[in-house]
Tab-separated table of C-alpha atoms in Angstrom:
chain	number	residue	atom	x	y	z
A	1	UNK	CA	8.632	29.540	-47.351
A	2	UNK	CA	7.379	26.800	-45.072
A	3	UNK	CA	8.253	26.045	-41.712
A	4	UNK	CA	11.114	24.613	-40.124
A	5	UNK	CA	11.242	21.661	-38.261
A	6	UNK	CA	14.148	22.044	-35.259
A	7	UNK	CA	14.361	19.314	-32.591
A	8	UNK	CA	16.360	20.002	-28.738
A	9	UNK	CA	18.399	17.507	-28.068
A	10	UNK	CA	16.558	15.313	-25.622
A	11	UNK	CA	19.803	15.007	-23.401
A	12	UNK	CA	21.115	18.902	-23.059
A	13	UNK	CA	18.352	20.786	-25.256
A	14	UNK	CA	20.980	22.313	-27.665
A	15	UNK	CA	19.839	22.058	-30.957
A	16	UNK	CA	20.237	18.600	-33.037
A	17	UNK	CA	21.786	19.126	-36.565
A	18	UNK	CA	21.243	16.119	-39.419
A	19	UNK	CA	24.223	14.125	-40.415
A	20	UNK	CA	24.138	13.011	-44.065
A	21	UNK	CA	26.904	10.637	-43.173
A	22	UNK	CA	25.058	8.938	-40.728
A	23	UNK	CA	21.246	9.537	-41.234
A	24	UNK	CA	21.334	10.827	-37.679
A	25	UNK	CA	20.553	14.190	-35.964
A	26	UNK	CA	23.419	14.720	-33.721
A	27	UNK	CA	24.094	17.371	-31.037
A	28	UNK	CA	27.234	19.086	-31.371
A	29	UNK	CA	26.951	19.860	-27.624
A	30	UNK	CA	27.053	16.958	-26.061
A	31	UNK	CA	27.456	14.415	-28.821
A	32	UNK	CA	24.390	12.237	-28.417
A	33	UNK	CA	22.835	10.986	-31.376
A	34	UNK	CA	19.512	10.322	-32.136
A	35	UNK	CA	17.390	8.553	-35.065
A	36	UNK	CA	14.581	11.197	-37.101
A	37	UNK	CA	12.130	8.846	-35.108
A	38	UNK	CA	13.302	8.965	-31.636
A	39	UNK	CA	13.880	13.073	-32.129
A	40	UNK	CA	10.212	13.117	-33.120
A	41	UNK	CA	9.011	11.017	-29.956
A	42	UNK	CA	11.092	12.736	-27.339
A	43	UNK	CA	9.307	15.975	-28.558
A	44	UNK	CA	6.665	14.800	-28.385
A	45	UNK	CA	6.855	13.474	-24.981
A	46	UNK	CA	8.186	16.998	-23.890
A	47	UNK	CA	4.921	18.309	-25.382
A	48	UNK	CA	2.488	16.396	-23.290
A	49	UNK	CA	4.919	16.896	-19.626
A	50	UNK	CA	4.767	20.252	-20.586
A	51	UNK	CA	1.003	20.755	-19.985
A	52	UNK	CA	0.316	21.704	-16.379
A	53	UNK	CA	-1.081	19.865	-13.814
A	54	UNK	CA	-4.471	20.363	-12.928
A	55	UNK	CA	-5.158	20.785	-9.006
A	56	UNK	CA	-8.824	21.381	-8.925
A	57	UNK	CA	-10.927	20.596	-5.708
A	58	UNK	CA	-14.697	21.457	-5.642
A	59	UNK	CA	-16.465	21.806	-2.116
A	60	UNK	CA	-19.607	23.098	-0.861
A	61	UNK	CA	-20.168	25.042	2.372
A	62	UNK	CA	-21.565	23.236	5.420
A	63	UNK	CA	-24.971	24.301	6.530
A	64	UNK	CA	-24.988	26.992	9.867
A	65	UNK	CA	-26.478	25.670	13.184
A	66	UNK	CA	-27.484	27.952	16.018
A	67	UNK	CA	-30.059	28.028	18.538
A	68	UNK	CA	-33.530	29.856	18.403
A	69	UNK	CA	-31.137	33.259	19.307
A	70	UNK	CA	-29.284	32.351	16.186
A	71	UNK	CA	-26.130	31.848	18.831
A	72	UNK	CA	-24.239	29.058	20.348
A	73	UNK	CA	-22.838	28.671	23.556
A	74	UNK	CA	-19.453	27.762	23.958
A	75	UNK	CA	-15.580	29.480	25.473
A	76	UNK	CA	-13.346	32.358	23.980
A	77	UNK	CA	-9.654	32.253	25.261
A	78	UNK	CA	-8.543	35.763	26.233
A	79	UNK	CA	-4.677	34.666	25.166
A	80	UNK	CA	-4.733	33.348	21.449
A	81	UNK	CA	-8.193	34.336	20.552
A	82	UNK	CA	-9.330	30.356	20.199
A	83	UNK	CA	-13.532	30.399	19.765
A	84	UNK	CA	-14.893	27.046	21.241
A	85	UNK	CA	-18.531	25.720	21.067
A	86	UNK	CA	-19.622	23.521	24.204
A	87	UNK	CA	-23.035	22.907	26.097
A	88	UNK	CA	-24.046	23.696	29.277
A	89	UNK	CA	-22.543	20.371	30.555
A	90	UNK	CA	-18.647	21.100	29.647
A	91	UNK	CA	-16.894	23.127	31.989
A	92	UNK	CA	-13.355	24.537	30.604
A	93	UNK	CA	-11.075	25.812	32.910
A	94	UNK	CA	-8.013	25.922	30.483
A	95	UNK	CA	-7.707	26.751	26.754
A	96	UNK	CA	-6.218	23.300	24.850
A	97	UNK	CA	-4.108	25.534	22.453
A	98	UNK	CA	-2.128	27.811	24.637
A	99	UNK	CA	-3.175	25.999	28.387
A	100	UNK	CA	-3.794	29.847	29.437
A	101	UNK	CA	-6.631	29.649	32.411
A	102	UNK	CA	-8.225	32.737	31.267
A	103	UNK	CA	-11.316	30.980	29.092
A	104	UNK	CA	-14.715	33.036	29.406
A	105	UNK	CA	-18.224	31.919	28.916
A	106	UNK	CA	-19.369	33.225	25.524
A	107	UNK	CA	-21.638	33.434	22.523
A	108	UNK	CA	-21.339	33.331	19.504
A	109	UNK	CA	-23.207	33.613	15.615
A	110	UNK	CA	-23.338	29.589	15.204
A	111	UNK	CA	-20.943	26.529	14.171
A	112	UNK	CA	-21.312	24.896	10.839
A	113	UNK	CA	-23.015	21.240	10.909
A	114	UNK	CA	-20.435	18.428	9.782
A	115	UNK	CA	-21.252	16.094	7.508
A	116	UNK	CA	-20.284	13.417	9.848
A	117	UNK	CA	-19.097	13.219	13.624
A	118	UNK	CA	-16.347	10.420	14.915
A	119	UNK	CA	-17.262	9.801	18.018
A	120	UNK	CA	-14.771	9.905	20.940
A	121	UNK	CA	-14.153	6.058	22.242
A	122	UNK	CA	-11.306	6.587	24.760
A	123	UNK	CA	-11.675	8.476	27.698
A	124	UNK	CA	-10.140	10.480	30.236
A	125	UNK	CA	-8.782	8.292	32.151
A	126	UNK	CA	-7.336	6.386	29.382
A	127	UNK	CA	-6.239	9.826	28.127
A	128	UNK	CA	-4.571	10.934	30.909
A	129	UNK	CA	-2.525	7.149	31.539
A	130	UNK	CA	-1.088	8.094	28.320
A	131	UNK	CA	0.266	11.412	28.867
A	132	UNK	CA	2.049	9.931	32.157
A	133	UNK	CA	3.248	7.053	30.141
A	134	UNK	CA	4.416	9.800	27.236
A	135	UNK	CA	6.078	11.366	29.873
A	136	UNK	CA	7.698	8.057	31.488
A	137	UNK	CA	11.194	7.236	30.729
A	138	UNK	CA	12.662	10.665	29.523
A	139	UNK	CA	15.365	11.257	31.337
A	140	UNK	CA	16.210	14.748	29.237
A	141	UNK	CA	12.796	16.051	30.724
A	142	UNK	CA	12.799	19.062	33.338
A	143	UNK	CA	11.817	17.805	36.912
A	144	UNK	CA	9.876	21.065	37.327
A	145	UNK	CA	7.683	20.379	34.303
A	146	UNK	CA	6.148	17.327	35.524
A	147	UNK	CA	5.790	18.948	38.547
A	148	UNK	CA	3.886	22.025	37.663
A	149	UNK	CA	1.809	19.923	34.660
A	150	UNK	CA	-1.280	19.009	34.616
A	151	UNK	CA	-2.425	16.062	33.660
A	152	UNK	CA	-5.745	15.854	35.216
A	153	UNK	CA	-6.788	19.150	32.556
A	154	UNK	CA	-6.601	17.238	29.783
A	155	UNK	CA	-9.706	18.627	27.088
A	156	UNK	CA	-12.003	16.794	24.872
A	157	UNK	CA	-11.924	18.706	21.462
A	158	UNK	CA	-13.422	17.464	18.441
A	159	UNK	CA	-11.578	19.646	15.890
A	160	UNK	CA	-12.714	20.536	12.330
A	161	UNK	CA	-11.433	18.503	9.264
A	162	UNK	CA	-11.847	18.613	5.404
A	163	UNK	CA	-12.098	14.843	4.538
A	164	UNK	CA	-10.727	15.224	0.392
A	165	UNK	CA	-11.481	12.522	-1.972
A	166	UNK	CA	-10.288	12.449	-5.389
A	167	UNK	CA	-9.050	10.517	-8.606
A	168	UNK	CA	-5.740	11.097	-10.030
A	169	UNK	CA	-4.325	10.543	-12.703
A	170	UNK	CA	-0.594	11.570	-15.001
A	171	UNK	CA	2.633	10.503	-15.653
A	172	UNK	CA	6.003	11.418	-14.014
A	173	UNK	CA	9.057	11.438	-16.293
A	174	UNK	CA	12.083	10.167	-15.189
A	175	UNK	CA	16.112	10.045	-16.617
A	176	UNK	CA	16.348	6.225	-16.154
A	177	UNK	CA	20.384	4.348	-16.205
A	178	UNK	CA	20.966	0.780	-16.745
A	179	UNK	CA	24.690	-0.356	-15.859
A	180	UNK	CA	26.647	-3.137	-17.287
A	181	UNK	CA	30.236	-3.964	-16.094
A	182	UNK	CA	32.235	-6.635	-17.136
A	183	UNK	CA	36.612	-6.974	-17.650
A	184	UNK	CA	39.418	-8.233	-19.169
A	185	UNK	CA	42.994	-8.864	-18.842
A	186	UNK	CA	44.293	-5.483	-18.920
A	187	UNK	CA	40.819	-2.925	-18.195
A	188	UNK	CA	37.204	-2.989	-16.042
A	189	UNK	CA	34.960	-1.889	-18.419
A	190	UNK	CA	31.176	0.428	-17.034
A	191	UNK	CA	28.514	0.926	-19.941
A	192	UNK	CA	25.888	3.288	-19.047
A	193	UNK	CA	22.632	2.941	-20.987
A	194	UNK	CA	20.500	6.373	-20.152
A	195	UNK	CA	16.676	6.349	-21.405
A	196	UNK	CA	13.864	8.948	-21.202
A	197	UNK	CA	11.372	6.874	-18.795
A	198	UNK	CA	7.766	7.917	-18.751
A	199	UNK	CA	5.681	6.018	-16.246
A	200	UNK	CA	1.602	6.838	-15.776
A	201	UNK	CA	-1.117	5.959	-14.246
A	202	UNK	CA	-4.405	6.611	-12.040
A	203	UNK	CA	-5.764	5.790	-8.458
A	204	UNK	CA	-8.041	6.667	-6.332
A	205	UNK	CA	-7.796	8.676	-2.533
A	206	UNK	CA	-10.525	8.695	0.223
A	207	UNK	CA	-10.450	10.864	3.362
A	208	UNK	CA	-8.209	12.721	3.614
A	209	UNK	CA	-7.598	14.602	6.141
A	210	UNK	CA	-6.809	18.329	6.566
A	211	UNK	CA	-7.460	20.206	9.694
A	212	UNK	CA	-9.671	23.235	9.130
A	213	UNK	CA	-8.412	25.463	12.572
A	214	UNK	CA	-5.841	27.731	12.626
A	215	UNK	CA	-5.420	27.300	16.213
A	216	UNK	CA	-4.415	23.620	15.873
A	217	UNK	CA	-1.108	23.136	14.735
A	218	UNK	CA	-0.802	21.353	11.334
A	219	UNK	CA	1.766	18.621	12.264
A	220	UNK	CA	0.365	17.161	15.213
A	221	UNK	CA	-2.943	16.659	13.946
A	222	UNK	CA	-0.949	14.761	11.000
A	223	UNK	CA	0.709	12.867	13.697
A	224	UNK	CA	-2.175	11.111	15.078
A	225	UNK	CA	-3.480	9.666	11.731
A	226	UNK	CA	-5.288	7.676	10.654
A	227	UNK	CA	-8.983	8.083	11.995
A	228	UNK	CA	-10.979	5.435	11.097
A	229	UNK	CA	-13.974	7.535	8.910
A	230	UNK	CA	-16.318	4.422	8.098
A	231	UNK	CA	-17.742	4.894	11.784
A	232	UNK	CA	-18.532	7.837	11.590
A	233	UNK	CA	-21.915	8.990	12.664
A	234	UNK	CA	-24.696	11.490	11.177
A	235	UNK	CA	-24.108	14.782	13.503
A	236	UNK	CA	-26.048	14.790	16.690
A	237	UNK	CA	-25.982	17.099	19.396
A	238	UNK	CA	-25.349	14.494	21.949
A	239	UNK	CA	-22.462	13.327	20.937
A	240	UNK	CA	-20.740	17.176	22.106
A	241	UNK	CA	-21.773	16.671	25.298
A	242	UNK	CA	-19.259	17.091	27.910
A	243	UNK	CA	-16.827	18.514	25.054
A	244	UNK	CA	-15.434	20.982	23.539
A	245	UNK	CA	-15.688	21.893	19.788
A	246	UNK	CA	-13.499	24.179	17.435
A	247	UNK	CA	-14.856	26.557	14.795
A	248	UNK	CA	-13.320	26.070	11.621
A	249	UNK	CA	-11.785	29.114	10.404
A	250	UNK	CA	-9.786	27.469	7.384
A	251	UNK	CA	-11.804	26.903	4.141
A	252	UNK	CA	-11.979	24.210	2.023
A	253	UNK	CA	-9.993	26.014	-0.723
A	254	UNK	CA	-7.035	26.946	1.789
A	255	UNK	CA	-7.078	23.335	2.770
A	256	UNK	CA	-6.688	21.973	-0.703
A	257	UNK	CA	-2.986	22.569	-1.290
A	258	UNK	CA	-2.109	20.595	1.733
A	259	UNK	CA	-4.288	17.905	0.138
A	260	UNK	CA	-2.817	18.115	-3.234
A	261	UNK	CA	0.709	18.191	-2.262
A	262	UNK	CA	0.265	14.423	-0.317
A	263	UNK	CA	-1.701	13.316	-3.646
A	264	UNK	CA	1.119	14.280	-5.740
A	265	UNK	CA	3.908	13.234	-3.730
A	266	UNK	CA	2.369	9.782	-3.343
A	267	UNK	CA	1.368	9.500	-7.003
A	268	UNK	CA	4.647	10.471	-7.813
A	269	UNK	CA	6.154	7.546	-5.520
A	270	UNK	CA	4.109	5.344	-6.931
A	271	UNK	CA	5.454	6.336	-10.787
A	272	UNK	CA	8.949	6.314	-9.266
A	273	UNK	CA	8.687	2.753	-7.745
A	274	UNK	CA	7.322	1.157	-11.345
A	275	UNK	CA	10.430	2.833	-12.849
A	276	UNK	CA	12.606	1.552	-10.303
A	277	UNK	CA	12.155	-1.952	-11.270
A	278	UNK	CA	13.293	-1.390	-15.195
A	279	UNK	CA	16.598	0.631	-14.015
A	280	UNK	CA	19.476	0.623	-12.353
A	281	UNK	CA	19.653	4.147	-11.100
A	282	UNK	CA	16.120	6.968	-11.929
A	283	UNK	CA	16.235	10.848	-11.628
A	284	UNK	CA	12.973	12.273	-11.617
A	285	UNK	CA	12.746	15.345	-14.571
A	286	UNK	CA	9.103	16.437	-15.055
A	287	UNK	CA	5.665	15.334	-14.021
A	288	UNK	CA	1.964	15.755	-15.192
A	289	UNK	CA	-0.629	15.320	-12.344
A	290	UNK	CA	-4.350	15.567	-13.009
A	291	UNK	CA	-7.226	15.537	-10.054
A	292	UNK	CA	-10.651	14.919	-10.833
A	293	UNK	CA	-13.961	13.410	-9.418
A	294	UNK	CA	-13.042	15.590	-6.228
A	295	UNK	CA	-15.287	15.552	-3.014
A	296	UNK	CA	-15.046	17.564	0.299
A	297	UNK	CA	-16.874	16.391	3.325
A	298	UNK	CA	-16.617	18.011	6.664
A	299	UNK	CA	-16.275	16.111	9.703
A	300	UNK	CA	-15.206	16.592	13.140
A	301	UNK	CA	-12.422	14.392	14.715
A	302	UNK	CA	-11.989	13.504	18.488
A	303	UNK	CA	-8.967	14.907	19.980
A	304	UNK	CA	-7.065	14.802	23.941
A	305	UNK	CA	-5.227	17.935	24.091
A	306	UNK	CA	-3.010	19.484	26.476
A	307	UNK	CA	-0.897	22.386	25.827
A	308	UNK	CA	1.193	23.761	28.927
A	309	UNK	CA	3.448	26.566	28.817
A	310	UNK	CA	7.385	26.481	29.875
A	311	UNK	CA	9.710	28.999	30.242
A	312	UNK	CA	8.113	31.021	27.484
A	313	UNK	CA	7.103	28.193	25.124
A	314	UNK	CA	4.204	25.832	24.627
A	315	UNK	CA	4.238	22.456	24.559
A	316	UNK	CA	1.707	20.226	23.371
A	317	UNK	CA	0.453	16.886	23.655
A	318	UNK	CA	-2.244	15.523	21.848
A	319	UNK	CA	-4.344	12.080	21.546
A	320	UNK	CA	-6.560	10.981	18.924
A	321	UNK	CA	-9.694	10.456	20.577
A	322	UNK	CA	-10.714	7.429	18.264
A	323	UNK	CA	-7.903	5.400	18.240
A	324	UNK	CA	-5.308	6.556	21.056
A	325	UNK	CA	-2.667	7.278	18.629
A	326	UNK	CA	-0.658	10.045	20.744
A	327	UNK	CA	2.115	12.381	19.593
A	328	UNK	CA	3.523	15.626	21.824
A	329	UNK	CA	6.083	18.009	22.686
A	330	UNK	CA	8.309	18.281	25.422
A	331	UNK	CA	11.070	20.833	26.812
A	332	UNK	CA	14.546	19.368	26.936
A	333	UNK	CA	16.923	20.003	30.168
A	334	UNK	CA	20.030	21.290	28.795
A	335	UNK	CA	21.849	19.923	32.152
A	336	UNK	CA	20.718	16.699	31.797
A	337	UNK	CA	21.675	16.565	27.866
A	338	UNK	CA	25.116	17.648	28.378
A	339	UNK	CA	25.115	14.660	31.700
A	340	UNK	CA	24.114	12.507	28.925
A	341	UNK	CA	26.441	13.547	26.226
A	342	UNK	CA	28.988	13.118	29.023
A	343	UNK	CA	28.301	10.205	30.388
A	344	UNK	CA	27.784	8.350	27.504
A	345	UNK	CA	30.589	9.366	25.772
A	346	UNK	CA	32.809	8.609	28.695
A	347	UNK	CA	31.574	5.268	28.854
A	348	UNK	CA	31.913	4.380	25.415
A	349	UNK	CA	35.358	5.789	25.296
A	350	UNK	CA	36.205	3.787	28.471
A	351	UNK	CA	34.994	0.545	26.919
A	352	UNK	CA	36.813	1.069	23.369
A	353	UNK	CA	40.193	1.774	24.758
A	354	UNK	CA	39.769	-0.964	27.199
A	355	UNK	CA	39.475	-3.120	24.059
A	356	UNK	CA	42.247	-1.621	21.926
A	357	UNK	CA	44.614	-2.214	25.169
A	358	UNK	CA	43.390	-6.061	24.851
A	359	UNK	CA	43.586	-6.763	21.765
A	360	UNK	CA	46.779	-4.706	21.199
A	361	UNK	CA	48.897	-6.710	22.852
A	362	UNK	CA	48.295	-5.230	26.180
A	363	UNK	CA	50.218	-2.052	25.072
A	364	UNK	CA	49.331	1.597	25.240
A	365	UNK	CA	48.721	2.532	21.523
A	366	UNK	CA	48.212	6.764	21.407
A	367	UNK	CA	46.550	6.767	18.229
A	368	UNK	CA	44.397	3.748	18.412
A	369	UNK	CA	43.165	5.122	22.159
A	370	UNK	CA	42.796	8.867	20.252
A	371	UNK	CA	40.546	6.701	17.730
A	372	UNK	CA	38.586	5.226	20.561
A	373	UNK	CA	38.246	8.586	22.717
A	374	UNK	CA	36.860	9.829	18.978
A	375	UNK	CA	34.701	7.412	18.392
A	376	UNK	CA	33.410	7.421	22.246
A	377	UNK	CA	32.223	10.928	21.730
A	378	UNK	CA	30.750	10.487	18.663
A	379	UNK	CA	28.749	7.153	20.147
A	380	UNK	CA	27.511	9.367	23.188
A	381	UNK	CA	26.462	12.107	20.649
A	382	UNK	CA	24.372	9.657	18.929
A	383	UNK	CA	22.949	8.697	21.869
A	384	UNK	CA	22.247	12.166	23.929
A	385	UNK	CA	20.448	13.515	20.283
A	386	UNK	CA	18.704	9.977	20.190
A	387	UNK	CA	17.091	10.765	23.891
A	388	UNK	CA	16.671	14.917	22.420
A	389	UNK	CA	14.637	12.899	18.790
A	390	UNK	CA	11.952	11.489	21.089
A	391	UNK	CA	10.972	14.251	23.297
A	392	UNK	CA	8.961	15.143	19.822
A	393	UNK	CA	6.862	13.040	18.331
A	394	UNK	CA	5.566	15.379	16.221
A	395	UNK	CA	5.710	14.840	11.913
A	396	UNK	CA	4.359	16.074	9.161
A	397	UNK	CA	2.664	13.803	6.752
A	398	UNK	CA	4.289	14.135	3.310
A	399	UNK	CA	2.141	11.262	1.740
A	400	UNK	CA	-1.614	10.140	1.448
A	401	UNK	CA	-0.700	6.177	1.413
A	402	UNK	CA	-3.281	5.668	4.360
A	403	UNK	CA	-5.802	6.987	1.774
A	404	UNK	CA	-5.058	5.689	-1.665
A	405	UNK	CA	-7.686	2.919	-2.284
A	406	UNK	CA	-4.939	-0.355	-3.701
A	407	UNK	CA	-7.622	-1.713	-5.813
A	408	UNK	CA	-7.643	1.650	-8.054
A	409	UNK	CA	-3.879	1.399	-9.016
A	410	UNK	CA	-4.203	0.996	-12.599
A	411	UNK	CA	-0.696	1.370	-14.154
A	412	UNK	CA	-0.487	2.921	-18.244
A	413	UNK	CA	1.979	1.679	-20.697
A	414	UNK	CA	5.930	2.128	-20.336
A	415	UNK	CA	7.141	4.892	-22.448
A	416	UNK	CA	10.920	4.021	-22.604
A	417	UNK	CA	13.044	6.154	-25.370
A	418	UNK	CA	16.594	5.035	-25.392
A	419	UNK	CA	19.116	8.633	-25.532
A	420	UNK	CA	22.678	7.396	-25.738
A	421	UNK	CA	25.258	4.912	-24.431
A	422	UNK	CA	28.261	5.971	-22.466
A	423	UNK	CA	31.340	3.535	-21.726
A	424	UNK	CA	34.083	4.203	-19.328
A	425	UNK	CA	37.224	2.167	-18.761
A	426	UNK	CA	39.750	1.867	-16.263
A	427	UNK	CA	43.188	-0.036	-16.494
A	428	UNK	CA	43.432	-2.890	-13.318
A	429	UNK	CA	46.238	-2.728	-10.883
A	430	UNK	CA	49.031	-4.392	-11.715
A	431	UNK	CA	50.036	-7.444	-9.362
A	432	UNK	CA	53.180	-7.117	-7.520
């Protein structure tokens, strides 16, 4: 016997059944209907989303430098463990991860060499104006944190990266709508066109970056992007001088999911805004993401840090040592957000009934003043979580836009299969 040919019904994936009557395969599921053709080319589309995505980075390990003792010099932090290579000119007092004070002279078996250094070009002072001005203007922050902070023991850290470059390439299939309305006397008419949509492409990424300590918190180094790699230098010793540097203690290969998942999710935005332009309304179903011509440099980035510890928690503020981008942490007073909430709902409320009692006539109205009391609370909770939002300025980067090279976008062919047509009706309101 030979084989059978079945097709899934490109809408529901129940099984299509030929109609003599029509020449059709039609799904007794949902209804759809479909020519032998477009059957064919919808499985066929399903076959080629359906093979995976390929994710694979290569790297090579950094070379090891030491001294003739085959040891560096450098700071170990008797609270969270950090390891920190320095020269005899830095003096730490105060570990930049946790801000504990107990920081000991140490060895240890070497640092690996970057592949390129970014030097630091703001300093201290510079450093330290911005904290105060980060600080500045919060009126949710604790009066005893400014007072007990300080600013003046602000670190220079360059911190380890993985700089990831790559070419990618797919498609991402989408469940595209296109939406036509028009009337008549009696009914409003809404026809729904759905397709399969299959948008691909390729670009390029450069740099990267993914911080390679475990120490430094993920999200604020993200924050502080971009670092401007094309001035970097060719490691030198010099250029540590006076500063601290981490140890990396995160591979490339544990780095390269972070990596991947802002290639994909910016790839896939791309994909998504070509569809966008074609329909009315796009829901993403199934993707097909390929990296290749991967490279992994190391570098190390200059970073401001200051972490200080309050009422049992850390907070953290951080500067990018290159540019002066600055993102950070701070406690909130729960006094002075429920003042806030208070006040600012009280005002608001004041205001709105004042206006209802205008333009009312100059008459008490209970329900329009309960609407105005309502909508004064809701104004000063807007507010008082507003003032909360910016005590953190810390985000995770979910894309690699800052990275993909705009010359490379090279868009593939539309792959548009029409699936079926939907119409709805609804009678008009009758004039009174």
């Amino acid at each position: 016997m030979g084989d059978t040919l079945s097709f899934k019904c490109p809408c529901c994936a129940a099984p299509l059944s030929f109609s003599g009557g029509t020449g059709q395969l039609t799904c007794e599921y949902c209804g759809a209907s479909f020519t032998v053709e477009q059957a064919k080319a919808a499985q066929e589309a399903e076959r080629e989303d359906a093979a995976s995505s390929d994710m694979t980075w290569t790297s090579t390990a950094p070379a090891l430098i030491t001294d003739e003792n085959g040891k560096v010099s450098g700071y170990r932090c008797n609270s969270c463990g950090a390891e920190m290579v320095a020269d005899e000119k830095t003096a730490a007092t105060e570990c930049p991860y946790c801000g504990n004070n107990a920081i000991i002279a140490q060895s240890f078996d070497g640092m690996y060499q970057p592949d390129l250094v970014v030097p630091f070009t703001v300093d201290r002072k510079r450093a330290q104006e911005a904290l105060r001005e980060f600080y500045r203007g919060k009126k949710l922050l604790p009066r005893t944190f400014t007072e007990s902070n300080r600013v003046e023991n602000m670190t220079g850290l360059y911190v380890p990266f993985w700089l990831m470059s790559c070419h990618t390439s797919g498609s991402v299939t989408f469940e595209g709508v296109k939406t036509k309305r028009w009337d008549d006397a009696s009914f409003e008419y809404e026809k729904k066109d759905t397709y399969r949509v299959v948008r691909s492409g390729e670009m390029d990424f450069k740099h990267i970056p993914v911080d390679a300590s475990t120490k430094m918190d993920d999200d604020t180094m993200d924050s502080l992007e971009p670092y401007d790699v094309t001035r970097g230098v060719a490691y030198d010793a010099a250029y540590f001088s006076g500063y601290l540097a981490d140890r990396f203690d995160v591979t490339a290969a544990q780095a390269q999911p972070r990596a991947s998942e802002r290639v994909t999710a910016t790839f896939r935005s791309k994909m998504e805004e070509a569809a966008r332009r074609d329909y009315d309304y796009i829901d993403k179903k199934s993707e097909s993401i390929r990296i290749s011509d991967t490279k992994t440099e190391y570098a190390m980035l200059p970073v401001w840090m200051l972490s200080t510890r309050f009422e049992g928690k850390t907070y953290s503020f951080a500067m990018n040592g290159q540019t002066g981008q600055v993102a950070g942490s701070l406690p909130v007073d729960k006094g002075a957000y429920s003042k806030q909430l208070a006040v600012g709902s009280l005002i608001a409320a004041v205001i709105l009934a004042a206006l209802v009692f205008l333009f009312g006539g100059r008459t008490f109205h209970p329900i329009g003043t309960a609407i105005a009391v309502a909508v004064g609370v809701l104004i000063g909770f807007l507010r008082a979580n507003g003032m909360k939002a910016a005590m953190n300025t810390i985000a995770k980067k979910r894309q690699a836009k800052s990275y993909l090279i705009d010359s490379s976008i090279r868009q593939g062919a539309k792959r548009d299969l029409f699936l079926f047509s939907k119409t709805e009706k609804r009678e008009k309101q009758k004039k009174q």
